[in-house]
Coordinates of C-alpha atoms in Angstrom, one line a residue:
M1 CA 0.0 0.0 0.0
G2 CA 1.0 3.6 -0.4
V3 CA 0.7 6.6 -2.7
S4 CA 1.5 6.5 -6.4
G5 CA 5.2 6.2 -7.1
C6 CA 6.1 4.4 -3.9
G7 CA 7.0 1.2 -5.7
K8 CA 3.9 -0.9 -5.0
T9 CA 4.1 -2.8 -8.3
T10 CA 7.9 -3.4 -8.3
V11 CA 7.9 -4.5 -4.7
G12 CA 4.6 -6.4 -5.0
E13 CA 5.8 -8.4 -8.0
R14 CA 9.0 -9.3 -6.3
L15 CA 7.2 -10.1 -3.0
G16 CA 4.9 -12.4 -4.9
Q17 CA 7.8 -14.2 -6.5
E18 CA 9.6 -14.6 -3.1
L19 CA 6.5 -16.0 -1.5
G20 CA 5.4 -18.1 -4.5
L21 CA 2.1 -16.2 -4.8
A22 CA 0.3 -14.6 -7.6
F23 CA 0.5 -10.8 -8.0
I24 CA -2.2 -8.5 -9.1
D25 CA -1.7 -4.7 -9.7
G26 CA -4.8 -3.2 -8.1
D27 CA -4.8 -0.5 -10.7
S28 CA -6.1 -3.2 -13.1
L29 CA -9.2 -3.6 -10.9
H30 CA -10.3 0.1 -11.2
P31 CA -13.5 0.7 -13.2
A32 CA -12.9 2.6 -16.5
E33 CA -14.5 5.7 -15.0
N34 CA -11.9 5.9 -12.3
V35 CA -9.0 5.6 -14.7
A36 CA -10.5 8.3 -16.9
K37 CA -10.9 10.6 -13.8
M38 CA -7.3 10.0 -12.7
T39 CA -5.9 10.4 -16.2
A40 CA -7.7 13.8 -16.4
G41 CA -6.0 14.8 -13.1
T42 CA -9.1 14.5 -11.0
P43 CA -8.7 12.9 -7.6
L44 CA -11.0 10.0 -6.8
N45 CA -13.5 10.4 -4.0
D46 CA -14.7 7.7 -1.6
A47 CA -17.7 6.8 -3.7
D48 CA -15.4 6.3 -6.7
R49 CA -13.1 4.0 -4.7
A50 CA -15.9 1.9 -3.2
P51 CA -16.3 -0.6 -6.1
W52 CA -12.6 -0.8 -6.5
L53 CA -12.0 -1.6 -2.9
A54 CA -14.7 -4.2 -3.0
A55 CA -12.9 -5.8 -6.0
V56 CA -9.6 -5.8 -4.2
G57 CA -11.3 -7.5 -1.2
R58 CA -13.0 -10.1 -3.4
E59 CA -9.7 -10.9 -5.1
L60 CA -7.9 -11.4 -1.7
A61 CA -10.8 -13.4 -0.2
G62 CA -11.0 -15.6 -3.3
S63 CA -7.3 -16.6 -3.0
P64 CA -7.2 -18.8 0.2
G65 CA -3.6 -19.8 -0.5
G66 CA -2.5 -16.1 -0.5
L67 CA -2.1 -13.3 -3.0
V68 CA -0.1 -10.1 -3.3
I69 CA -2.0 -7.1 -4.5
A70 CA -0.7 -3.6 -5.1
C71 CA -3.3 -1.2 -3.8
S72 CA -3.0 2.3 -2.5
A73 CA -5.4 1.7 0.5
L74 CA -4.7 5.3 1.7
K75 CA -7.3 5.6 4.4
R76 CA -8.1 3.4 7.4
H77 CA -11.7 2.9 6.3
Y78 CA -10.4 1.8 2.8
R79 CA -8.3 -0.8 4.5
D80 CA -11.3 -1.7 6.7
A81 CA -13.4 -2.3 3.6
I82 CA -10.7 -4.7 2.3
R83 CA -10.5 -6.4 5.7
A84 CA -14.2 -6.9 5.8
Q85 CA -13.7 -9.4 3.0
A86 CA -10.2 -10.6 3.8
P87 CA -9.7 -10.2 7.6
E88 CA -6.2 -11.5 7.7
V89 CA -4.8 -9.2 5.1
F90 CA -1.2 -8.0 5.9
F91 CA -0.4 -4.5 4.6
V92 CA 3.1 -3.5 3.5
H93 CA 3.1 0.3 3.6
L94 CA 5.8 1.7 1.3
A95 CA 6.5 5.2 2.6
G96 CA 8.9 7.9 1.4
S97 CA 9.4 11.6 1.1
R98 CA 7.4 13.8 -1.3
E99 CA 10.6 14.6 -3.2
V100 CA 11.5 11.0 -3.8
L101 CA 7.9 10.1 -4.8
A102 CA 7.6 13.1 -7.1
A103 CA 10.9 12.3 -8.8
R104 CA 9.7 8.7 -9.4
M105 CA 6.4 9.7 -10.8
E106 CA 7.9 12.3 -13.1
G107 CA 10.4 9.7 -14.4
R108 CA 8.0 7.0 -15.3
T109 CA 6.2 6.6 -18.6
G110 CA 2.9 4.8 -19.5
H111 CA 1.1 5.3 -16.2
F112 CA -2.3 7.0 -16.0
M113 CA -1.6 8.7 -12.7
P114 CA -0.2 12.2 -13.2
A115 CA 2.4 13.6 -10.8
G116 CA 0.0 16.4 -10.1
L117 CA -2.2 14.1 -7.9
L118 CA 0.7 13.2 -5.6
D119 CA -0.1 16.0 -3.1
S120 CA -3.8 14.9 -3.0
Q121 CA -2.7 11.4 -2.2
L122 CA -0.3 12.5 0.5
A123 CA -3.1 14.6 2.1
T124 CA -5.4 11.6 2.0
L125 CA -2.9 9.1 3.4
E126 CA -3.6 7.7 6.9
K127 CA -0.7 5.7 8.3
L128 CA -1.3 2.2 9.5
G129 CA -2.8 2.0 13.0
A130 CA -1.0 0.1 15.8
D131 CA -3.9 -2.4 15.6
E132 CA -3.6 -3.0 11.9
L133 CA -1.6 -6.0 10.6
G134 CA 1.3 -4.7 8.6
V135 CA 4.6 -3.0 8.4
V136 CA 5.8 0.4 7.2
L137 CA 9.0 0.3 5.1
D138 CA 11.1 3.2 3.9
I139 CA 11.3 3.3 0.1
S140 CA 14.9 4.7 0.2
A141 CA 16.0 1.1 0.5
P142 CA 16.4 -1.0 -2.6
P143 CA 13.4 -3.3 -3.6
K144 CA 15.4 -6.4 -2.6
I145 CA 15.8 -5.1 0.9
L146 CA 12.1 -4.0 1.1
V147 CA 11.0 -7.5 0.0
G148 CA 13.3 -9.2 2.5
A149 CA 12.0 -7.0 5.3
A150 CA 8.3 -7.6 4.3
V151 CA 8.9 -11.4 4.2
V152 CA 10.5 -11.3 7.7
R153 CA 7.6 -9.3 9.2
L154 CA 5.0 -11.4 7.5
E155 CA 6.7 -14.6 8.8
D156 CA 6.9 -13.1 12.3
Q157 CA 3.1 -12.3 12.1
R158 CA 2.3 -15.8 10.9
A159 CA 4.4 -17.4 13.7
G160 CA 2.7 -15.2 16.2
Q161 CA -0.7 -16.3 15.0
R162 CA 0.3 -20.0 15.2
R163 CA 1.6 -19.5 18.7
S164 CA -1.6 -17.7 19.9
G165 CA -3.7 -20.3 18.1
A166 CA -1.9 -23.1 19.8
R167 CA -2.8 -21.7 23.2
R168 CA -6.5 -21.6 22.6

């Protein structure tokens, strides 16, 4: 999860490979109307995002063996909508400075999200709560390091769940 330009697709693809799981770029689940709005430089509102978040949740829930999905999930209630369908989802929040994010967005080609929407996304972003399953990683590290850190935290989480489940 994270704003545009943080590396969700790059890290997500590599994380999927590392875990032996399928990867989906959540952008592919947006309705055409959303893509048109973003392409035009218009930020999405919560009503625009609702069907997209439902699609993300359905994809996760429909993959009992696991799945890696790149999805901005900027607000807590967006993540809650995903968790409503996939309660054990683990979020990897890729975070970085505005300067790094802007440089990445300006340097990429073929993506519908214009760099002009970065400030809107940063203003919308709500950090992971202490009660949310996940980890925040600094995008200044190379993708290989980010993937390794995500795997370690996910494995720690799974081990903790097994230990707590064994006590019940």
